[in-house]
């Protein structure tokens, strides 16, 4: 029956990792397109060989089994920048990275030296045909329609010229997407399906969906739980010490 | 302890954010200034429990593993090259570009600098120069006996000379555009330099396809929106505080460990 220490330890180890997740959320509070995460805990039951009634023969430890992503939409802020795009509804932008296609909700795009529409880390945004979109340098203002059609006007007037339509994709199981650095998601084996019904807002950016107040509350809770688990270890230590003293005193 | 350094990355990123915002606010009244914006990205992720790994012999898999992120970084400070407001100054040599394009300026080093600030003056020789005395390219010389100067929308410079009925054309202003304006390198004094990221300069007369037009007697103000900047400043300050709380919380957790026996 020397398990209380280990039960508390399992709690403390899990809480330390939860604090890591919370800190990452807070650190990325201003990262556009970032999706907050929270730790999912489960009870881990273990058998003991103690001679106690059957119902008490299980000891429950705690295990952090998964990080669960918050899939809610982040707030949209107007930026007046024509290449800031936000998705209203489900879906991701598809961008081409060196290691294959990646998906992102971070709509801060810009033009690179070749006139391609790229993310701030330089990855080209893909159109429906899976090709980068190129805007010639004679273009005046670039327009992105709600359905994702990108067009531009020559500066001196004239008709709008279409460049292509932005490909929006969604996934059957968004929770299974893996996070890469630079606010990118990786699909691995999942097929990217067209995200119908979602719209693109030009001149807006989707902030991260992290709610500062909620994270601060979780932060405080985590610290308090960690400390109370620590108290438990201490009182268990005290109990054992007294037991030894008492028993040693009697036998002497 | 990971959360300590994660909190530190958050504080560093927010500090840079505040620096960019303060520079925007400081340049609120700078002619032709383009505001900057800090762009954040998340850092690498560590897989503590891999997504999709088997959780039993029966082949059940973990639907979403434990991925712990390692914080945030400031990925880019990029310039938003939106047109600023135009203010009428009625000053002959104040010139604003309405649309795309930069004035070309010859720097003392011989390089060409690019600028949106059209507050020009005349040198003792009658050359059109920037407030720092750098020559505007292609060079335009106003005759000393000129009584009036008119610059039209397409950048032609006409002067009235006493005794002559028709105005005389003394030169043509040109504008430079870039594929990626945000890739220009700012060197201060309202000047930019061409870089690999911006692409090469394409030079043409104002008003031609893809180029802005010239407005005489006006200046382009900065495109800083003060209300937005102040809001961003408040948000950044709060975010900084929250990250410092993360560090405090990590510290408290560590302290409770050291006090245990």
Coordinates of C-alpha atoms in Angstrom, one line a residue:
Chain A
X1 CA 0.0 0.0 0.0
X2 CA 2.6 2.5 -0.9
X3 CA 0.9 3.8 -3.9
X4 CA -0.4 7.3 -3.0
X5 CA 2.9 8.8 -3.9
X6 CA 2.8 7.3 -7.3
X7 CA -0.8 8.4 -7.9
X8 CA 0.2 11.9 -7.0
X9 CA 3.2 11.6 -9.3
X10 CA 1.1 10.6 -12.2
X11 CA -1.1 13.6 -11.6
X12 CA 1.9 16.0 -11.4
X13 CA 3.5 14.6 -14.5
X14 CA 0.3 15.1 -16.5
X15 CA -0.2 18.6 -15.1
X16 CA 3.3 19.6 -16.1
X17 CA 2.5 18.6 -19.7
X18 CA -0.9 20.4 -19.5
X19 CA 1.0 23.5 -18.5
X20 CA 3.1 23.2 -21.6
X21 CA 0.0 23.0 -23.8
X22 CA -1.6 26.0 -22.0
X23 CA 1.7 28.0 -22.4
X24 CA 1.8 27.2 -26.1
X25 CA -1.8 28.5 -26.4
X26 CA -1.0 31.7 -24.6
X27 CA 2.3 32.2 -26.6
X28 CA 0.3 31.8 -29.8
X29 CA -2.6 34.1 -28.8
X30 CA -1.7 36.5 -31.6
X31 CA -0.7 33.9 -34.2
X32 CA -3.2 34.2 -37.1
X33 CA -5.0 31.0 -37.9
X34 CA -3.7 29.2 -34.7
X35 CA -6.0 26.6 -33.2
X36 CA -5.9 26.2 -29.4
X37 CA -5.5 22.8 -27.7
X38 CA -6.4 21.3 -24.4
X39 CA -5.2 18.2 -22.7
X40 CA -7.5 15.3 -22.4
X41 CA -7.1 13.2 -19.2
X42 CA -8.3 9.7 -18.6
X43 CA -8.3 7.5 -15.6
X44 CA -5.8 4.6 -15.8
X45 CA -6.9 1.7 -13.6
X46 CA -4.3 -0.7 -12.2
X47 CA -4.8 -3.7 -10.1
X48 CA -3.3 -4.1 -6.7
X49 CA -2.5 -7.3 -4.9
X50 CA -3.6 -6.0 -1.6
X51 CA -6.0 -8.0 0.5
X52 CA -8.8 -5.6 0.3
X53 CA -12.4 -6.0 -0.8
X54 CA -12.7 -6.6 -4.6
X55 CA -14.2 -3.1 -5.2
X56 CA -11.2 -1.4 -3.8
X57 CA -8.6 -3.5 -5.7
X58 CA -8.2 -0.9 -8.4
X59 CA -6.0 2.1 -8.2
X60 CA -6.7 4.9 -10.5
X61 CA -3.8 6.9 -11.9
X62 CA -4.2 9.8 -14.3
X63 CA -3.0 9.7 -17.9
X64 CA -2.9 12.5 -20.5
X65 CA -4.0 10.6 -23.5
X66 CA -4.4 13.2 -26.1
X67 CA -4.4 16.9 -27.0
X68 CA -7.8 18.0 -28.3
X69 CA -7.9 20.8 -30.8
X70 CA -10.5 23.5 -30.4
X71 CA -11.9 23.8 -33.9
X72 CA -14.0 26.9 -33.4
X73 CA -13.4 29.9 -35.7
X74 CA -11.2 32.7 -34.5
X75 CA -12.2 36.3 -34.5
X76 CA -11.9 38.1 -37.8
X77 CA -10.2 41.5 -37.8
X78 CA -10.3 43.9 -40.7
X79 CA -6.9 44.9 -41.9
X80 CA -7.6 46.7 -45.2
X81 CA -4.8 44.7 -46.8
X82 CA -6.0 43.2 -50.1
X83 CA -4.0 40.0 -49.6
X84 CA -5.3 39.3 -46.1
X85 CA -7.9 36.6 -46.5
X86 CA -10.0 34.9 -43.9
X87 CA -12.2 31.8 -44.3
X88 CA -15.8 32.1 -43.1
X89 CA -16.9 28.6 -42.3
X90 CA -15.0 25.3 -42.4
X91 CA -12.0 24.7 -44.5
X92 CA -8.3 25.4 -45.0
X93 CA -6.2 27.1 -47.6
X94 CA -3.9 24.7 -49.4
X95 CA -0.3 25.7 -49.8
X96 CA 2.7 23.9 -51.4
X97 CA 5.6 23.2 -49.1
X98 CA 8.8 21.4 -49.8
X99 CA 7.4 18.3 -48.2
X100 CA 4.1 18.2 -50.0
X101 CA 0.8 20.0 -49.5
X102 CA 0.1 21.7 -46.2
X103 CA -3.1 23.3 -45.0
X104 CA -3.5 26.5 -43.1
X105 CA -6.1 29.0 -41.8
X106 CA -3.5 31.7 -41.7
X107 CA -4.6 34.1 -44.5
X108 CA -1.8 36.6 -44.3
X109 CA -0.6 36.3 -47.9
X110 CA 1.7 38.5 -50.0
X111 CA 3.3 38.5 -53.4
X112 CA 6.8 37.2 -53.9
X113 CA 9.3 38.3 -56.5
X114 CA 7.8 36.1 -59.2
X115 CA 4.3 37.5 -58.5
X116 CA 3.1 34.3 -56.8
X117 CA 0.6 34.7 -53.9
X118 CA 2.5 33.2 -51.0
X119 CA 2.3 32.8 -47.2
X120 CA 4.6 34.9 -45.0
X121 CA 7.0 31.9 -45.0
X122 CA 7.0 31.9 -48.8
X123 CA 4.8 28.9 -49.6
X124 CA 2.6 29.4 -52.7
X125 CA -1.2 29.4 -52.3
X126 CA -2.8 26.8 -54.6
X127 CA -5.7 27.2 -56.9
X128 CA -8.3 24.5 -57.8
X129 CA -5.9 22.9 -60.2
X130 CA -3.3 22.6 -57.5
X131 CA -1.1 25.3 -59.1
X132 CA 0.4 28.5 -57.6
X133 CA -1.4 31.7 -58.7
X134 CA 0.6 34.4 -60.4
X135 CA -0.3 38.0 -60.6
X136 CA 1.7 40.0 -63.1
X137 CA 3.4 43.1 -61.9
X138 CA 1.3 45.4 -64.0
X139 CA -1.7 44.6 -61.8
X140 CA -3.3 47.3 -59.8
X141 CA -5.5 46.2 -57.0
X142 CA -6.1 42.5 -56.5
X143 CA -9.7 41.4 -55.8
X144 CA -10.7 38.2 -54.2
X145 CA -14.4 37.3 -54.5
X146 CA -16.3 35.5 -51.8
X147 CA -16.1 32.3 -53.7
X148 CA -12.3 32.5 -53.9
X149 CA -11.9 33.8 -57.4
X150 CA -8.8 36.0 -57.6
X151 CA -8.8 38.7 -60.2
X152 CA -6.9 41.9 -60.8
X153 CA -7.5 45.1 -62.8
X154 CA -4.8 46.8 -64.8
X155 CA -3.9 50.1 -63.2
X156 CA -5.2 52.2 -66.1
X157 CA -8.6 50.6 -66.0
X158 CA -9.9 48.0 -68.3
X159 CA -11.6 44.7 -67.6
X160 CA -10.8 42.4 -64.6
X161 CA -8.5 39.6 -65.4
X162 CA -9.0 36.3 -63.6
X163 CA -6.0 34.5 -62.1
X164 CA -7.8 31.4 -60.7
X165 CA -9.9 30.3 -57.9
X166 CA -8.5 29.6 -54.4
X167 CA -8.9 26.0 -53.4
X168 CA -10.5 25.5 -50.0
X169 CA -10.4 22.1 -48.5
X170 CA -11.9 20.3 -45.6
X171 CA -11.3 16.9 -43.9
X172 CA -13.5 14.2 -42.6
X173 CA -11.7 14.2 -39.3
X174 CA -10.2 17.5 -38.5
X175 CA -9.0 16.3 -35.1
X176 CA -6.6 13.9 -36.8
X177 CA -4.7 16.7 -38.7
X178 CA -1.3 17.1 -37.4
X179 CA 0.3 20.4 -36.6
X180 CA 3.5 21.5 -38.3
X181 CA 5.4 24.6 -37.4
X182 CA 4.4 27.9 -39.1
X183 CA 0.6 27.4 -38.5
X184 CA 0.5 24.6 -41.0
X185 CA -1.5 21.4 -40.7
X186 CA -0.5 18.1 -42.2
X187 CA -3.1 15.6 -43.5
X188 CA -1.0 12.4 -43.8
X189 CA -3.4 9.8 -45.2
X190 CA -6.6 11.8 -45.1
X191 CA -8.0 13.0 -48.4
X192 CA -8.6 16.7 -48.9
X193 CA -12.3 17.3 -49.8
X194 CA -13.5 20.5 -51.4
X195 CA -15.0 22.8 -48.7
X196 CA -18.3 23.8 -50.3
X197 CA -20.3 26.5 -48.6
X198 CA -17.3 28.3 -47.1
X199 CA -16.5 31.8 -48.2
X200 CA -13.5 33.9 -48.3
X201 CA -13.4 37.4 -46.8
X202 CA -10.9 39.8 -48.4
X203 CA -9.2 42.3 -46.2
X204 CA -9.7 40.3 -43.0
X205 CA -7.5 38.1 -41.0
X206 CA -8.6 35.3 -38.7
X207 CA -6.9 35.6 -35.3
X208 CA -6.1 32.6 -33.2
X209 CA -9.1 31.1 -31.5
X210 CA -7.3 31.1 -28.1
X211 CA -9.4 32.8 -25.4
X212 CA -7.0 34.5 -23.0
X213 CA -9.2 34.5 -20.0
X214 CA -10.0 30.8 -20.3
X215 CA -6.3 30.0 -20.7
X216 CA -5.5 32.1 -17.6
X217 CA -8.1 30.3 -15.6
X218 CA -6.7 26.9 -16.7
X219 CA -3.3 28.2 -15.9
X220 CA -4.3 29.0 -12.3
X221 CA -6.1 25.7 -11.9
X222 CA -3.1 23.8 -13.1
X223 CA -0.8 25.4 -10.7
X224 CA -3.2 24.9 -7.8
X225 CA -3.8 21.3 -8.7
X226 CA -0.1 20.7 -9.0
X227 CA 0.4 22.2 -5.5
X228 CA -2.3 20.2 -4.0
X229 CA -0.9 17.0 -5.5
X230 CA 2.4 18.1 -3.9
X231 CA 0.6 18.5 -0.5
X232 CA -0.7 15.0 -0.9
X233 CA 2.8 13.7 -1.4
X234 CA 3.9 15.5 1.7
X235 CA 1.1 14.3 3.9
X236 CA 1.7 10.8 2.7
X237 CA 5.3 11.3 3.7
X238 CA 4.2 12.5 7.1
X239 CA 1.9 9.5 7.5
X240 CA 4.6 7.0 6.7
X241 CA 7.1 8.8 9.0
X242 CA 4.6 8.7 11.9
X243 CA 3.8 5.0 11.2
X244 CA 7.4 4.2 11.4
X245 CA 7.9 6.2 14.5
X246 CA 4.9 4.7 16.2
X247 CA 5.7 1.1 15.2
X248 CA 9.4 1.6 16.1
X249 CA 8.4 3.1 19.5
X250 CA 6.3 0.0 20.4
X251 CA 8.8 -2.6 19.5
X252 CA 11.6 -0.9 21.5
Chain B
X1 CA 10.6 22.8 -17.8
X2 CA 9.1 23.4 -21.2
X3 CA 6.5 26.0 -20.2
X4 CA 9.2 28.4 -18.9
X5 CA 10.8 28.7 -22.3
X6 CA 7.5 28.7 -24.1
X7 CA 6.4 31.7 -22.0
X8 CA 9.7 33.3 -22.8
X9 CA 9.2 32.9 -26.6
X10 CA 5.7 34.5 -26.1
X11 CA 7.2 37.5 -24.3
X12 CA 9.9 37.9 -26.9
X13 CA 7.4 37.8 -29.7
X14 CA 5.1 40.3 -28.0
X15 CA 8.0 42.6 -27.3
X16 CA 8.9 42.7 -31.0
X17 CA 5.2 43.3 -31.7
X18 CA 5.2 46.4 -29.4
X19 CA 8.4 47.6 -31.1
X20 CA 6.8 47.4 -34.5
X21 CA 3.6 49.1 -33.3
X22 CA 5.6 51.9 -31.6
X23 CA 7.5 52.5 -34.8
X24 CA 4.2 52.8 -36.7
X25 CA 2.9 55.2 -34.2
X26 CA 6.2 57.2 -34.2
X27 CA 5.9 57.5 -38.0
X28 CA 2.2 58.4 -38.0
X29 CA 3.0 61.7 -39.6
X30 CA 5.9 60.6 -41.8
X31 CA 5.2 61.3 -45.5
X32 CA 4.9 58.2 -47.5
X33 CA 5.5 55.8 -44.6
X34 CA 4.1 52.3 -44.9
X35 CA 3.0 50.6 -41.7
X36 CA 4.6 47.3 -40.6
X37 CA 2.9 44.3 -39.1
X38 CA 4.4 41.5 -37.1
X39 CA 3.4 38.1 -38.2
X40 CA 3.6 35.3 -35.7
X41 CA 4.0 31.6 -36.4
X42 CA 4.0 28.6 -34.0
X43 CA 7.2 26.8 -33.4
X44 CA 7.9 23.1 -33.8
X45 CA 5.8 20.4 -32.2
X46 CA 7.0 17.5 -30.1
X47 CA 5.1 14.2 -30.3
X48 CA 4.7 12.8 -26.8
X49 CA 2.2 10.3 -28.1
X50 CA 2.1 9.9 -31.8
X51 CA -1.2 10.4 -33.6
X52 CA -2.3 7.2 -35.2
X53 CA -0.1 4.9 -33.1
X54 CA -1.7 1.6 -32.1
X55 CA -3.2 1.7 -28.6
X56 CA -3.8 -2.1 -28.4
X57 CA -3.2 -5.4 -30.1
X58 CA -6.6 -5.2 -31.7
X59 CA -5.3 -2.4 -33.8
X60 CA -7.2 0.5 -32.3
X61 CA -5.4 3.7 -32.9
X62 CA -4.9 6.9 -31.0
X63 CA -7.2 9.4 -32.7
X64 CA -5.2 12.5 -31.7
X65 CA -1.9 12.0 -29.9
X66 CA -0.3 14.4 -27.5
X67 CA 1.5 17.1 -29.5
X68 CA 3.1 19.7 -27.5
X69 CA 4.1 22.9 -29.2
X70 CA 7.3 24.7 -28.3
X71 CA 6.1 28.3 -28.5
X72 CA 5.9 31.1 -30.9
X73 CA 8.2 33.1 -33.1
X74 CA 7.9 36.4 -35.0
X75 CA 8.0 35.0 -38.6
X76 CA 8.0 38.3 -40.4
X77 CA 7.6 42.0 -40.0
X78 CA 6.0 42.9 -43.3
X79 CA 5.1 46.2 -44.7
X80 CA 1.6 46.9 -45.8
X81 CA 2.0 48.9 -48.9
X82 CA -1.6 50.2 -49.1
X83 CA -2.0 53.7 -50.4
X84 CA -1.9 56.4 -47.7
X85 CA -4.3 59.3 -47.6
X86 CA -3.5 62.3 -49.8
X87 CA -3.3 65.7 -48.3
X88 CA -3.4 68.8 -50.4
X89 CA -0.5 71.2 -49.5
X90 CA -0.7 73.6 -52.5
X91 CA 3.1 73.5 -52.5
X92 CA 4.5 73.4 -56.1
X93 CA 7.0 70.7 -55.5
X94 CA 4.9 68.4 -53.3
X95 CA 4.1 65.5 -55.4
X96 CA 1.9 62.5 -54.5
X97 CA 1.6 59.2 -56.4
X98 CA -2.0 58.0 -56.7
X99 CA -1.6 54.3 -57.3
X100 CA 1.5 52.1 -57.7
X101 CA 5.0 53.3 -58.1
X102 CA 8.0 54.8 -56.4
X103 CA 10.1 57.9 -57.2
X104 CA 13.7 57.1 -57.9
X105 CA 16.3 59.0 -56.0
X106 CA 20.1 58.9 -56.6
X107 CA 21.8 58.1 -53.3
X108 CA 25.3 59.5 -52.5
X109 CA 26.6 55.9 -52.9
X110 CA 25.5 55.9 -56.5
X111 CA 22.7 53.3 -55.8
X112 CA 19.1 54.1 -56.6
X113 CA 16.8 54.6 -53.7
X114 CA 13.0 54.4 -54.1
X115 CA 10.6 56.6 -52.2
X116 CA 6.9 57.4 -51.9
X117 CA 7.6 60.7 -50.2
X118 CA 7.2 63.4 -52.8
X119 CA 8.2 66.4 -50.7
X120 CA 10.7 67.7 -53.1
X121 CA 12.7 71.0 -53.3
X122 CA 15.0 72.7 -55.6
X123 CA 18.8 72.7 -55.3
X124 CA 20.8 75.9 -55.8
X125 CA 21.2 74.8 -59.4
X126 CA 17.5 74.4 -59.9
X127 CA 17.6 70.5 -59.8
X128 CA 14.7 68.7 -58.2
X129 CA 16.0 67.1 -55.0
X130 CA 14.7 65.4 -51.9
X131 CA 14.8 67.2 -48.5
X132 CA 18.2 65.5 -48.0
X133 CA 19.5 67.0 -51.3
X134 CA 19.5 63.8 -53.2
X135 CA 18.8 64.1 -56.9
X136 CA 15.4 62.8 -58.2
X137 CA 15.9 60.5 -61.2
X138 CA 15.6 61.1 -64.1
X139 CA 17.0 64.6 -63.4
X140 CA 14.7 67.5 -63.8
X141 CA 16.2 71.1 -63.8
X142 CA 13.9 74.0 -63.5
X143 CA 15.2 77.1 -65.2
X144 CA 15.9 80.0 -62.8
X145 CA 13.7 82.3 -64.7
X146 CA 10.7 80.1 -64.5
X147 CA 7.6 81.8 -63.1
X148 CA 5.5 78.7 -62.6
X149 CA 5.8 74.9 -62.7
X150 CA 3.1 72.5 -63.6
X151 CA 3.4 68.7 -63.2
X152 CA 0.6 66.8 -64.9
X153 CA -0.9 63.5 -64.1
X154 CA 1.5 61.6 -66.4
X155 CA 4.6 63.2 -64.8
X156 CA 5.5 65.8 -67.5
X157 CA 7.0 68.9 -66.0
X158 CA 6.1 72.1 -67.7
X159 CA 7.4 75.6 -66.8
X160 CA 6.1 79.0 -67.7
X161 CA 8.9 81.4 -68.7
X162 CA 8.3 85.1 -68.7
X163 CA 7.8 86.5 -72.1
X164 CA 6.8 83.1 -73.6
X165 CA 3.2 82.3 -74.2
X166 CA 3.5 78.5 -74.4
X167 CA 4.8 76.5 -71.5
X168 CA 8.1 74.6 -72.0
X169 CA 8.5 70.9 -71.2
X170 CA 11.6 70.5 -69.0
X171 CA 11.4 66.8 -68.2
X172 CA 9.4 63.7 -67.4
X173 CA 9.1 62.1 -64.0
X174 CA 9.2 58.3 -64.0
X175 CA 8.0 55.7 -61.5
X176 CA 9.4 52.4 -60.5
X177 CA 7.2 49.4 -59.6
X178 CA 8.1 46.0 -58.2
X179 CA 6.5 42.6 -58.3
X180 CA 6.7 42.4 -54.5
X181 CA 6.7 45.8 -53.0
X182 CA 6.7 44.4 -49.5
X183 CA 10.1 42.9 -50.2
X184 CA 11.8 46.3 -50.5
X185 CA 14.4 47.0 -47.9
X186 CA 13.7 50.2 -45.8
X187 CA 16.9 52.2 -45.1
X188 CA 15.3 55.1 -43.3
X189 CA 14.7 58.7 -44.6
X190 CA 11.6 57.4 -46.4
X191 CA 13.9 55.5 -48.8
X192 CA 13.8 51.8 -49.9
X193 CA 16.3 49.7 -51.7
X194 CA 15.7 46.9 -54.3
X195 CA 16.3 43.4 -53.0
X196 CA 16.1 39.9 -54.4
X197 CA 12.7 39.5 -52.7
X198 CA 11.2 42.6 -54.3
X199 CA 12.3 41.8 -57.8
X200 CA 13.8 44.2 -60.3
X201 CA 12.4 47.7 -60.7
X202 CA 10.2 48.3 -63.8
X203 CA 10.4 51.9 -64.8
X204 CA 7.7 53.8 -66.8
X205 CA 6.0 57.1 -67.0
X206 CA 3.1 57.7 -64.6
X207 CA -0.3 56.8 -65.9
X208 CA 0.8 54.0 -68.1
X209 CA -0.7 50.6 -67.5
X210 CA 0.1 49.4 -64.0
X211 CA 1.5 52.7 -62.8
X212 CA -0.1 55.4 -60.6
X213 CA -0.7 59.0 -61.6
X214 CA 0.9 62.1 -60.3
X215 CA -0.8 64.7 -58.2
X216 CA 0.9 68.0 -57.8
X217 CA 0.5 70.1 -54.7
X218 CA -0.3 67.1 -52.6
X219 CA 1.5 64.6 -50.3
X220 CA 0.8 61.0 -49.4
X221 CA 0.6 60.7 -45.7
X222 CA 1.5 57.5 -43.8
X223 CA -1.0 54.7 -44.0
X224 CA -0.9 54.2 -40.3
X225 CA -4.4 53.9 -38.7
X226 CA -3.9 55.2 -35.2
X227 CA -7.0 53.7 -33.6
X228 CA -6.0 50.3 -34.9
X229 CA -2.4 50.7 -33.7
X230 CA -3.5 51.7 -30.2
X231 CA -5.9 48.7 -30.1
X232 CA -3.0 46.5 -31.2
X233 CA -0.8 48.0 -28.5
X234 CA -3.2 47.2 -25.8
X235 CA -3.7 43.7 -27.1
X236 CA 0.1 43.2 -27.3
X237 CA 0.6 44.5 -23.7
X238 CA -2.1 42.1 -22.4
X239 CA -0.6 39.2 -24.3
X240 CA 2.8 40.1 -22.9
X241 CA 1.4 40.1 -19.4
X242 CA -0.3 36.7 -19.9
X243 CA 3.0 35.2 -21.1
X244 CA 4.7 36.6 -18.0
X245 CA 2.0 34.9 -15.9
X246 CA 2.9 31.6 -17.6
X247 CA 6.4 32.0 -16.4
X248 CA 5.2 32.9 -12.9
X249 CA 3.0 29.8 -12.9
X250 CA 5.9 27.6 -14.0
X251 CA 8.0 29.1 -11.3
X252 CA 5.4 28.5 -8.7
X253 CA 5.1 24.8 -9.8
X254 CA 8.9 24.4 -9.6
X255 CA 9.0 26.1 -6.2
X256 CA 6.4 23.7 -4.8
X257 CA 8.7 20.9 -5.9
X258 CA 11.7 22.3 -4.2
X259 CA 9.8 22.8 -1.0
X260 CA 8.7 19.2 -0.9
X261 CA 10.5 16.6 1.1

